[in-house]
Amino acid sequence: MPEALRKRLDAREADKQEQRSRKPNMGGRSRADSRTFDGPQSPEASTDDFEDADGAGLWLPQLESRGRRVSSQPPVYVPEGAEREKRKKARPQSVGMIGAEDDGEKCGRQMFDKNTLRTNHRDLFLMAVRLYREERCRPNPNDGDCSVSLETGQMINVCLRKRPMFEKEEQQRGDYDVLSVMPGSPVPTQVAMHNCLFQADLKTPFVTHLMFTFDRVFDEKASNDEVYRSCASNLVQSCLEGGVGTMFMFGQTGSGKTHTMAAIQELASRDLFAEAEGGEMWLSVQFVELRGNRCFDLLAPGVASTGGRKDARPELRLREQHDGSYAAEGAVDLYPTTPEELCAIMEMAQSRRATSATDANSVSSRSHAVCKLRLLQCEGQLMLVDCAGTERKKDSMYHSKERQQEGAEINASLHALKECIRLLTTQQRVPSHAFRASSLTKILADAFTKGERAKLAVICTASPCATDTEHTISTLRMGMGLGGKGSEQEEKQSLSDLMRKPRLVHPKQWNPDQVFDWLRGVYGGQFQDAADALPSNFTGHMLVRLTENRCVQLCNGNEKRGRRLFDVLHQEIQRVESSRKG
């Protein structure tokens, strides 16, 4: 071999040995061992190459970790807790009311229902309602006698009675009155419901004033006697003349239906017996309750039931008569001889009604009570119906499944009654299929089939509480629809102006009257002598330029009072300036 060629080969081999000597010592490990992870790697080590299987010097750079790691890629060390901190995201800031902090973190978006927002902003909404009443609800000097009776020529009369606020509602729940009775002549016939709401951003409050019209509206000061003379006395007179009079109470649970009906029953008993002839049976009374489509006798003695109750009432069947009306088969008839006996019978029957506690009323009636009075001499008939209270979901949220089913049946029967009255007012007749829809309308069939002999009156009772707004609106709409008075009128009022704080007048802009009023009123009138010592044309611009020595002179040389006047004046200046900056 030529000498020159041998030298070039030796030099090349020396270069290869030198390159091999520069590589990190793998400690004699195999290829599989070289891919094993032994712990943390420094940033420099993360870029090291790994030797190929043939040891020929093929080196691959380590892949950068991006998402899912493949099996051929060595794991990357992550400090403990770093990934958890990376995944942790801050909650969005609240745009509503600021709530309590949770574990030191800022609270997330707070969502409030309508009633919570109404009570949290009670003062703001009360101010809007008060201003509305001052402008619209001024007493009318032409208002007539509140005891005037309704027009007897109408087929149906619908009235509204507003119950008063209870002390526990105002003090414990922070509730307030949002129902206004509008003045009218000769009697009030309109009511305004102030629906206090917020926009979707939970920052912009507004009030929707809804106006409803009835045949007669009673405010919270109306007595039971006024309600009876105006709404029920003409029904009693029609009954005494051989007609059919029907009155029923409608409204939300806890709105005062049973209270009003008890007073009407007592007053009607006196008028019914006013023309009674001694020695003859004058009238008979039946008293039943309707639970769903089942009818029970409240005047019959209690019987043992399958559930073990010994005071359960016997169940009756509603049978259709030849004239199209329905009668409770086997119902007990009692024949009182005095008004006191009739009242005692009705009170006993009322005490036997099914009740259950709800969120709105601790003794909510769970059934419709129907008292049927028949005059035996003139064949007149008077039916007094105390409907079960309609409910919202929150009123019965703690009810059992059976109680919830009762609530659904109550609302269904009231809907059937509404349809019958609507047909009566619009078409002057009610088809038989309409009042066959529920047991309530079956037993009231006489009110829908007797034509001109039948008189019907409805008293809707309404709660004035702001937390009952949605249900009260539903009652008002249904009552207004029954009377055929059209739909409500709506007026929306934004409260942005009421939320703005009034701009304070700077003391240097006061006129002389404001200067003297401030001096005489501040600190309980201690600076009356300083006000008397000033000239009558002393303005606010002069007041703010008073020095401490001049204040001492105005206070008859009393340094302590003079310094106090100077300090109070500058505190007032700072208060006004800080309010303007805010």
Coordinates of C-alpha atoms in Angstrom, one line a residue:
M1 CA 0.0 0.0 0.0
P2 CA 1.4 3.4 -0.9
E3 CA 2.6 5.4 2.1
A4 CA 0.5 8.4 1.3
L5 CA -2.7 6.4 1.3
R6 CA -1.9 4.7 4.6
K7 CA -1.4 8.1 6.2
R8 CA -4.8 9.4 5.0
L9 CA -6.6 6.3 6.4
D10 CA -4.8 6.6 9.7
A11 CA -5.8 10.3 10.0
R12 CA -9.5 9.4 9.2
E13 CA -9.5 6.7 11.9
A14 CA -8.0 9.1 14.4
D15 CA -10.7 11.6 13.6
K16 CA -13.4 9.0 14.3
Q17 CA -11.8 8.0 17.6
E18 CA -11.7 11.6 18.6
Q19 CA -15.4 12.1 17.8
R20 CA -16.3 9.0 19.8
S21 CA -14.3 10.2 22.8
R22 CA -16.3 13.5 22.8
K23 CA -19.7 11.7 23.3
P24 CA -21.2 11.3 27.0
N25 CA -20.3 8.1 28.7
M26 CA -23.5 5.9 28.9
G27 CA -22.0 3.8 31.6
G28 CA -21.9 0.7 29.4
R29 CA -25.7 0.4 29.3
S30 CA -27.6 -1.2 26.4
R31 CA -29.8 0.6 23.9
A32 CA -32.9 -0.2 26.0
D33 CA -31.2 1.1 29.1
S34 CA -30.3 4.3 27.4
R35 CA -34.0 5.1 26.8
T36 CA -34.9 4.6 30.5
F37 CA -35.8 7.7 32.5
D38 CA -33.8 8.1 35.6
G39 CA -35.1 11.3 37.0
P40 CA -35.1 15.0 36.2
Q41 CA -33.1 16.2 33.2
S42 CA -31.6 19.6 32.9
P43 CA -32.4 21.8 30.0
E44 CA -29.0 20.8 28.5
A45 CA -29.6 17.1 28.9
S46 CA -33.0 17.4 27.2
T47 CA -31.3 18.1 23.9
D48 CA -28.9 15.2 24.2
D49 CA -28.9 12.5 21.5
F50 CA -29.5 8.8 21.9
E51 CA -27.3 6.3 20.2
D52 CA -28.8 4.1 17.5
A53 CA -28.8 0.3 17.7
D54 CA -25.8 -0.2 15.4
G55 CA -23.7 2.2 17.3
A56 CA -22.7 3.9 14.0
G57 CA -23.3 7.3 15.4
L58 CA -26.9 8.1 14.3
W59 CA -28.3 10.4 17.0
L60 CA -32.0 11.6 17.3
P61 CA -33.0 14.8 19.2
Q62 CA -35.5 14.5 21.9
L63 CA -39.1 15.4 20.8
E64 CA -40.7 18.5 22.4
S65 CA -43.8 17.6 24.5
R66 CA -46.9 19.0 22.8
G67 CA -50.1 17.4 24.1
R68 CA -50.2 13.5 23.9
R69 CA -46.8 11.8 24.4
V70 CA -46.0 8.8 22.1
S71 CA -44.4 5.6 23.4
S72 CA -41.0 6.4 21.8
Q73 CA -40.8 9.8 23.5
P74 CA -39.3 9.9 27.0
P75 CA -41.4 11.6 29.7
V76 CA -40.8 15.2 30.6
Y77 CA -40.5 16.1 34.2
V78 CA -43.2 18.5 35.5
P79 CA -42.8 20.0 39.0
E80 CA -45.4 18.9 41.6
G81 CA -48.5 21.1 41.6
A82 CA -47.5 23.0 38.4
E83 CA -50.0 21.2 36.2
R84 CA -52.8 21.7 38.7
E85 CA -52.1 25.4 38.8
K86 CA -52.1 25.6 35.0
R87 CA -55.5 23.9 34.8
K88 CA -57.0 26.2 37.5
K89 CA -59.0 29.0 35.9
A90 CA -60.4 32.0 37.8
R91 CA -64.2 32.2 38.0
P92 CA -65.9 35.0 36.1
Q93 CA -66.6 38.1 38.0
S94 CA -70.1 38.7 39.3
V95 CA -72.3 41.3 37.6
G96 CA -75.0 41.0 40.2
M97 CA -75.0 41.3 43.9
I98 CA -71.6 40.6 45.5
G99 CA -71.8 37.5 47.6
A100 CA -69.6 35.9 50.3
E101 CA -66.2 34.7 49.4
D102 CA -65.5 31.0 49.0
D103 CA -62.1 29.8 50.3
G104 CA -60.5 33.1 49.6
E105 CA -61.5 33.1 46.0
K106 CA -63.6 35.8 44.3
C107 CA -67.2 34.8 44.1
G108 CA -68.7 33.8 40.8
R109 CA -71.7 35.3 39.1
Q110 CA -74.6 35.5 41.5
M111 CA -78.1 34.6 40.2
F112 CA -81.1 35.8 42.1
D113 CA -84.8 35.1 41.6
K114 CA -87.3 37.9 41.2
N115 CA -88.5 37.9 44.8
T116 CA -84.9 38.1 46.2
L117 CA -84.2 41.1 44.0
R118 CA -87.4 42.8 45.1
T119 CA -86.7 42.4 48.8
N120 CA -83.0 43.4 48.4
H121 CA -84.0 46.6 46.7
R122 CA -87.0 47.3 48.8
D123 CA -86.3 51.0 49.5
L124 CA -85.8 51.8 45.8
F125 CA -89.1 50.1 44.7
L126 CA -91.0 51.5 47.6
M127 CA -90.0 55.0 46.5
A128 CA -91.2 54.4 43.0
V129 CA -94.5 53.1 44.3
R130 CA -95.0 56.0 46.7
L131 CA -94.3 58.5 43.9
Y132 CA -96.9 56.8 41.7
R133 CA -99.5 56.9 44.4
E134 CA -98.9 60.5 45.2
E135 CA -99.4 61.4 41.5
R136 CA -102.3 59.0 40.5
C137 CA -104.1 57.9 43.7
R138 CA -105.3 61.3 45.1
P139 CA -108.7 61.1 46.8
N140 CA -111.5 62.1 44.5
P141 CA -114.1 64.4 46.1
N142 CA -116.8 62.9 43.9
D143 CA -116.4 59.4 45.3
G144 CA -119.8 58.1 46.5
D145 CA -121.0 55.7 49.2
C146 CA -118.8 52.6 49.5
S147 CA -121.9 50.4 50.4
V148 CA -123.6 50.9 47.0
S149 CA -124.8 47.6 45.5
L150 CA -123.7 46.4 42.1
E151 CA -125.9 46.6 39.1
T152 CA -128.4 43.7 39.3
G153 CA -129.1 43.6 35.6
Q154 CA -125.8 42.0 34.7
M155 CA -125.5 38.2 34.4
I156 CA -122.2 38.2 36.3
N157 CA -120.4 40.6 38.5
V158 CA -116.7 40.4 39.3
C159 CA -115.2 42.2 42.3
L160 CA -111.7 42.4 43.8
R161 CA -110.8 42.6 47.4
K162 CA -107.3 43.5 48.5
R163 CA -106.3 42.1 51.9
P164 CA -104.1 44.1 54.3
M165 CA -100.4 43.5 54.8
F166 CA -99.5 41.4 57.9
E167 CA -96.9 42.6 60.4
K168 CA -94.8 39.4 60.0
E169 CA -94.6 39.9 56.2
E170 CA -93.1 43.4 56.6
Q171 CA -90.8 42.7 59.5
Q172 CA -89.7 39.1 59.0
R173 CA -89.7 38.8 55.2
G174 CA -89.0 42.5 54.3
D175 CA -92.2 42.5 52.1
Y176 CA -94.0 45.6 51.0
D177 CA -97.3 46.7 49.3
V178 CA -97.3 46.8 45.5
L179 CA -101.1 46.8 44.9
S180 CA -102.8 50.2 44.6
V181 CA -106.6 50.8 44.5
M182 CA -107.3 53.7 42.1
P183 CA -109.9 56.3 43.1
G184 CA -113.2 56.1 41.2
S185 CA -116.7 57.6 41.1
P186 CA -119.1 56.6 42.4
V187 CA -117.0 53.5 43.5
P188 CA -113.4 52.4 42.8
T189 CA -113.3 50.0 39.8
Q190 CA -109.6 49.9 38.9
V191 CA -106.5 48.5 40.6
A192 CA -102.8 49.0 39.7
M193 CA -100.3 46.3 40.1
H194 CA -96.7 47.5 40.4
N195 CA -94.5 44.7 39.0
C196 CA -91.0 45.4 40.3
L197 CA -88.3 43.8 38.1
F198 CA -84.7 44.0 36.9
Q199 CA -83.3 43.8 33.4
A200 CA -81.3 40.7 32.4
D201 CA -78.1 42.4 33.5
L202 CA -79.4 42.5 37.1
K203 CA -78.3 46.1 37.3
T204 CA -81.2 48.1 35.7
P205 CA -84.4 48.2 37.8
F206 CA -87.8 49.1 36.4
V207 CA -91.4 48.9 37.4
T208 CA -94.3 47.9 35.1
H209 CA -97.6 49.4 36.2
L210 CA -100.4 47.1 35.2
M211 CA -104.0 48.5 35.3
F212 CA -107.0 46.1 35.8
T213 CA -110.7 46.9 35.7
F214 CA -113.5 45.2 37.7
D215 CA -117.1 45.9 38.5
R216 CA -115.9 47.0 42.0
V217 CA -112.6 47.1 43.9
F218 CA -112.3 47.0 47.7
D219 CA -109.2 48.3 49.4
E220 CA -107.7 46.8 52.6
K221 CA -109.8 49.1 54.8
A222 CA -113.1 47.8 53.5
S223 CA -115.3 46.0 56.0
N224 CA -117.0 42.6 55.6
D225 CA -120.4 44.3 55.8
E226 CA -119.4 46.6 52.8
V227 CA -118.4 43.6 50.7
Y228 CA -121.6 41.8 51.5
R229 CA -123.9 44.7 50.8
S230 CA -122.2 45.5 47.5
C231 CA -121.7 41.9 46.1
A232 CA -123.9 39.4 47.9
S233 CA -127.1 41.1 49.1
N234 CA -128.6 41.2 45.6
L235 CA -128.0 37.4 45.3
V236 CA -129.9 36.7 48.5
Q237 CA -132.7 38.9 47.4
S238 CA -132.9 37.0 44.1
C239 CA -133.0 33.7 46.0
L240 CA -135.9 35.0 48.1
E241 CA -137.7 35.7 44.9
G242 CA -137.3 32.2 43.6
G243 CA -134.1 32.6 41.6
V244 CA -130.7 30.9 41.7
G245 CA -127.8 32.9 43.2
T246 CA -124.2 31.7 43.1
M247 CA -121.2 33.3 44.6
F248 CA -117.7 31.9 44.7
M249 CA -114.4 33.1 46.0
F250 CA -111.3 32.9 43.8
G251 CA -107.7 33.7 44.6
Q252 CA -104.3 32.6 45.8
T253 CA -103.6 30.5 48.9
G254 CA -103.5 32.9 51.9
S255 CA -105.3 35.8 50.2
G256 CA -108.3 35.8 52.5
K257 CA -111.0 33.8 50.6
T258 CA -112.2 31.8 53.6
H259 CA -112.2 34.8 55.8
T260 CA -114.5 36.7 53.4
M261 CA -116.7 33.8 52.8
A262 CA -117.3 33.1 56.5
A263 CA -118.5 36.7 56.9
I264 CA -120.8 36.5 53.9
Q265 CA -122.3 33.2 55.2
E266 CA -123.1 34.9 58.5
L267 CA -124.7 38.0 57.0
A268 CA -126.6 36.0 54.4
S269 CA -128.1 33.7 57.2
R270 CA -129.7 36.8 58.9
D271 CA -131.2 38.1 55.6
L272 CA -132.5 34.6 54.6
F273 CA -134.4 34.2 57.9
A274 CA -135.7 37.8 57.9
E275 CA -138.8 36.7 56.0
A276 CA -139.1 33.3 57.5
E277 CA -142.6 32.3 58.7
G278 CA -142.7 30.7 62.1
G279 CA -143.8 27.0 62.5
E280 CA -142.8 25.9 59.0
M281 CA -139.5 24.6 57.7
W282 CA -138.0 27.5 55.8
L283 CA -134.7 26.2 54.2
S284 CA -132.4 23.2 53.9
V285 CA -128.7 23.2 53.8
Q286 CA -126.2 20.8 52.1
F287 CA -122.4 21.2 52.6
V288 CA -120.0 19.2 50.5
E289 CA -116.4 19.4 49.6
L290 CA -114.8 18.5 46.3
R291 CA -111.3 17.0 46.1
G292 CA -110.4 16.6 42.5
N293 CA -113.3 14.7 41.0
R294 CA -114.4 13.2 44.3
C295 CA -117.3 14.6 46.4
F296 CA -117.5 14.2 50.2
D297 CA -120.3 15.1 52.6
L298 CA -119.2 17.5 55.4
L299 CA -122.5 17.3 57.3
A300 CA -122.5 13.4 57.7
P301 CA -121.0 11.7 60.7
G302 CA -117.4 10.5 60.2
V303 CA -116.8 6.9 59.0
A304 CA -113.7 4.7 59.2
S305 CA -111.6 4.8 56.1
T306 CA -109.2 2.3 54.5
G307 CA -106.4 4.4 55.7
G308 CA -107.4 4.0 59.4
R309 CA -108.9 7.5 59.9
K310 CA -112.1 7.4 61.9
D311 CA -113.2 10.9 61.0
A312 CA -113.3 10.4 57.2
R313 CA -116.3 11.8 55.4
P314 CA -118.5 9.5 53.3
E315 CA -118.0 9.9 49.6
L316 CA -120.9 10.8 47.4
R317 CA -121.7 10.4 43.7
L318 CA -122.8 13.2 41.5
R319 CA -125.9 12.1 39.6
E320 CA -127.3 14.0 36.6
Q321 CA -131.0 15.0 37.0
H322 CA -133.7 15.0 34.3
D323 CA -133.3 18.8 33.9
G324 CA -129.5 18.6 33.2
S325 CA -128.4 19.6 36.7
Y326 CA -126.4 17.4 39.0
A327 CA -127.1 16.4 42.6
A328 CA -124.9 14.8 45.3
E329 CA -126.7 11.5 45.8
G330 CA -127.2 10.7 49.5
A331 CA -126.0 14.1 50.8
V332 CA -127.3 14.9 54.3
D333 CA -129.9 17.8 54.5
L334 CA -130.2 19.8 57.7
Y335 CA -133.1 22.1 58.4
P336 CA -132.1 24.9 60.7
T337 CA -134.8 27.1 62.2
T338 CA -132.8 30.2 63.2
P339 CA -129.8 32.1 61.7
E340 CA -127.7 31.0 64.7
E341 CA -128.3 27.4 63.9
L342 CA -127.4 27.9 60.2
C343 CA -124.2 29.7 61.1
A344 CA -123.3 26.9 63.5
I345 CA -123.9 24.3 60.8
M346 CA -121.7 26.1 58.3
E347 CA -118.9 26.6 60.9
M348 CA -118.9 22.9 61.7
A349 CA -118.7 22.0 58.0
Q350 CA -115.9 24.5 57.4
S351 CA -113.9 23.0 60.3
R352 CA -114.1 19.5 58.6
R353 CA -112.5 20.7 55.4
A354 CA -109.2 19.2 54.3
T355 CA -106.3 21.5 54.9
S356 CA -102.6 21.3 54.6
A357 CA -99.7 23.6 55.4
T358 CA -98.0 25.4 52.5
D359 CA -95.3 28.0 52.2
A360 CA -98.0 30.7 51.8
N361 CA -100.6 29.5 54.3
S362 CA -100.3 27.2 57.3
V363 CA -103.9 26.0 57.0
S364 CA -104.4 26.1 53.2
S365 CA -107.8 24.6 52.1
R366 CA -107.1 21.6 49.9
S367 CA -110.7 21.4 48.5
H368 CA -113.6 23.4 47.1
A369 CA -116.4 23.9 49.7
V370 CA -119.9 24.2 48.3
C371 CA -122.8 25.3 50.6
K372 CA -126.2 24.8 48.9
L373 CA -129.1 26.6 50.6
R374 CA -132.6 25.8 49.3
L375 CA -135.7 27.8 50.2
L376 CA -138.5 25.4 50.6
Q377 CA -141.4 27.9 50.2
C378 CA -140.3 29.8 47.0
E379 CA -137.9 27.1 45.6
G380 CA -135.1 29.6 45.5
Q381 CA -131.5 28.5 45.7
L382 CA -128.3 30.1 47.0
M383 CA -124.9 28.5 46.5
L384 CA -121.8 29.8 48.2
V385 CA -118.5 28.3 46.9
D386 CA -115.2 28.7 48.6
C387 CA -112.7 27.6 46.1
A388 CA -109.4 26.0 47.1
G389 CA -106.4 28.3 46.9
T390 CA -104.4 28.2 43.7
E391 CA -100.7 27.6 44.3
R392 CA -97.4 28.1 42.8
K393 CA -94.7 25.5 42.8
K394 CA -92.8 27.0 45.7
D395 CA -96.0 27.0 47.9
S396 CA -96.2 23.2 47.7
M397 CA -92.5 22.3 47.2
Y398 CA -92.6 20.2 50.4
H399 CA -95.9 18.4 49.6
S400 CA -96.0 14.7 49.1
K401 CA -96.8 13.3 45.7
E402 CA -100.5 13.0 46.7
R403 CA -100.6 16.7 47.8
Q404 CA -99.0 17.8 44.5
Q405 CA -101.6 15.8 42.6
E406 CA -104.3 17.6 44.6
G407 CA -102.9 20.9 43.5
A408 CA -102.9 19.9 39.9
E409 CA -106.6 18.8 40.2
I410 CA -107.5 22.1 41.9
N411 CA -106.0 24.2 39.1
A412 CA -107.7 22.0 36.5
S413 CA -111.2 22.4 38.1
L414 CA -110.7 26.2 38.3
H415 CA -109.8 26.2 34.6
A416 CA -113.0 24.4 33.8
L417 CA -114.9 26.9 35.9
K418 CA -113.3 29.8 34.0
E419 CA -114.3 28.3 30.7
C420 CA -117.9 27.9 31.8
I421 CA -118.1 31.6 32.9
R422 CA -116.4 32.7 29.7
L423 CA -119.0 30.9 27.6
L424 CA -121.8 32.3 29.8
T425 CA -120.6 35.9 29.3
T426 CA -119.8 35.6 25.5
Q427 CA -122.5 33.2 24.3
Q428 CA -125.2 33.5 27.1
R429 CA -125.3 29.7 27.3
V430 CA -123.0 27.0 28.5
P431 CA -123.0 23.6 26.5
S432 CA -123.4 20.5 28.6
H433 CA -120.0 19.2 27.7
A434 CA -118.4 22.3 29.2
F435 CA -119.7 21.9 32.8
R436 CA -119.2 18.2 32.7
A437 CA -115.4 18.7 32.6
S438 CA -115.1 18.7 36.4
S439 CA -117.1 17.9 39.6
L440 CA -117.0 21.6 40.5
T441 CA -118.8 22.8 37.4
K442 CA -121.2 19.8 37.6
I443 CA -122.4 20.8 41.0
L444 CA -122.7 24.4 39.8
A445 CA -124.7 23.5 36.7
D446 CA -127.8 25.3 37.9
A447 CA -125.9 28.6 37.7
F448 CA -125.2 27.9 34.0
T449 CA -128.5 26.4 32.8
K450 CA -131.2 28.5 34.6
G451 CA -130.9 31.4 32.2
E452 CA -132.3 34.7 33.4
R453 CA -133.2 33.2 36.8
A454 CA -129.5 32.7 37.6
K455 CA -127.3 35.4 39.0
L456 CA -123.5 34.9 39.4
A457 CA -121.0 36.9 41.5
V458 CA -117.2 36.4 41.8
I459 CA -115.0 37.9 44.5
C460 CA -111.3 37.7 43.7
T461 CA -109.0 38.1 46.6
A462 CA -105.5 39.5 46.1
S463 CA -102.4 39.6 48.2
P464 CA -100.6 43.0 48.1
C465 CA -97.1 41.4 48.9
A466 CA -94.3 42.0 46.4
T467 CA -93.3 38.4 46.7
D468 CA -96.7 37.3 45.5
T469 CA -96.6 39.5 42.4
E470 CA -96.7 36.8 39.7
H471 CA -99.6 35.0 41.3
T472 CA -101.6 38.2 42.0
I473 CA -101.2 39.2 38.4
S474 CA -102.6 35.8 37.4
T475 CA -105.6 36.3 39.7
L476 CA -106.2 39.8 38.3
R477 CA -106.1 38.7 34.7
M478 CA -108.4 35.8 35.3
G479 CA -110.9 37.9 37.2
M480 CA -110.8 40.7 34.6
G481 CA -111.4 38.1 31.9
L482 CA -114.4 36.6 33.7
G483 CA -116.0 40.0 33.8
G484 CA -115.4 40.7 30.2
K485 CA -113.5 43.9 30.8
G486 CA -110.8 43.4 28.2
S487 CA -107.1 43.2 28.9
E488 CA -104.9 45.2 31.3
Q489 CA -103.1 48.4 30.4
E490 CA -99.3 48.5 30.8
E491 CA -97.0 51.3 31.6
K492 CA -93.2 50.8 32.0
Q493 CA -91.1 53.1 34.2
S494 CA -87.4 53.0 34.4
L495 CA -85.8 53.7 37.8
S496 CA -82.4 54.9 36.6
D497 CA -83.2 58.5 37.7
L498 CA -84.1 57.4 41.2
M499 CA -80.8 55.5 41.5
R500 CA -78.8 58.6 40.9
K501 CA -77.7 60.5 44.0
P502 CA -78.9 64.1 44.1
R503 CA -76.1 66.5 43.3
L504 CA -75.2 68.5 46.4
V505 CA -74.9 72.3 46.2
H506 CA -71.5 73.6 47.1
P507 CA -71.6 76.0 50.1
K508 CA -70.0 78.8 48.0
Q509 CA -73.1 78.6 45.7
W510 CA -75.6 79.1 48.6
N511 CA -77.8 82.1 48.7
P512 CA -78.3 84.1 51.9
D513 CA -81.4 82.0 52.9
Q514 CA -79.5 78.7 52.6
V515 CA -76.5 80.2 54.6
F516 CA -78.7 81.2 57.5
D517 CA -80.7 77.9 57.4
W518 CA -77.5 76.0 57.6
L519 CA -76.1 78.0 60.5
R520 CA -79.3 77.8 62.5
G521 CA -79.6 74.0 61.9
V522 CA -76.1 72.7 62.2
Y523 CA -75.1 71.2 65.6
G524 CA -78.6 71.5 66.9
G525 CA -78.7 75.3 66.6
Q526 CA -75.5 76.1 68.6
F527 CA -74.5 78.8 66.1
Q528 CA -77.7 80.8 66.2
D529 CA -75.7 83.8 67.5
A530 CA -73.3 83.6 64.6
A531 CA -76.1 83.7 62.2
D532 CA -77.6 86.8 63.9
A533 CA -74.3 88.6 63.7
L534 CA -74.0 88.3 59.9
P535 CA -75.6 90.9 57.5
S536 CA -78.8 89.8 55.7
N537 CA -77.0 89.7 52.3
F538 CA -74.3 87.3 53.4
T539 CA -73.8 84.7 50.7
G540 CA -72.1 81.3 50.5
H541 CA -69.2 82.8 48.6
M542 CA -68.5 85.0 51.7
L543 CA -69.1 82.1 54.0
V544 CA -66.4 79.8 52.6
R545 CA -63.8 82.7 52.9
L546 CA -64.3 83.0 56.7
T547 CA -61.1 82.6 58.6
E548 CA -60.8 80.9 62.0
N549 CA -60.3 84.2 63.8
R550 CA -63.5 85.6 62.1
C551 CA -65.4 82.5 63.2
V552 CA -64.3 83.2 66.8
Q553 CA -65.5 86.8 66.5
L554 CA -68.9 85.6 65.3
C555 CA -69.2 83.3 68.3
N556 CA -68.7 86.2 70.7
G557 CA -65.0 85.6 71.2
N558 CA -65.5 81.9 72.3
E559 CA -62.4 80.2 70.8
K560 CA -63.7 76.7 71.3
R561 CA -67.0 77.4 69.5
G562 CA -65.3 79.5 66.8
R563 CA -62.9 76.7 65.9
R564 CA -65.8 74.2 65.9
L565 CA -67.7 76.4 63.5
F566 CA -64.6 76.7 61.2
D567 CA -64.1 72.9 61.3
V568 CA -67.8 72.1 60.6
L569 CA -67.9 74.5 57.7
H570 CA -64.8 72.9 56.0
Q571 CA -66.2 69.4 56.7
E572 CA -69.3 70.4 54.8
I573 CA -67.1 71.6 51.9
Q574 CA -65.1 68.4 51.9
R575 CA -68.3 66.3 52.0
V576 CA -69.7 68.0 48.9
E577 CA -66.5 67.8 47.0
S578 CA -66.0 64.1 47.8
S579 CA -69.5 63.3 46.7
R580 CA -69.0 65.0 43.4
K581 CA -65.7 63.1 42.8
G582 CA -67.5 59.8 43.6

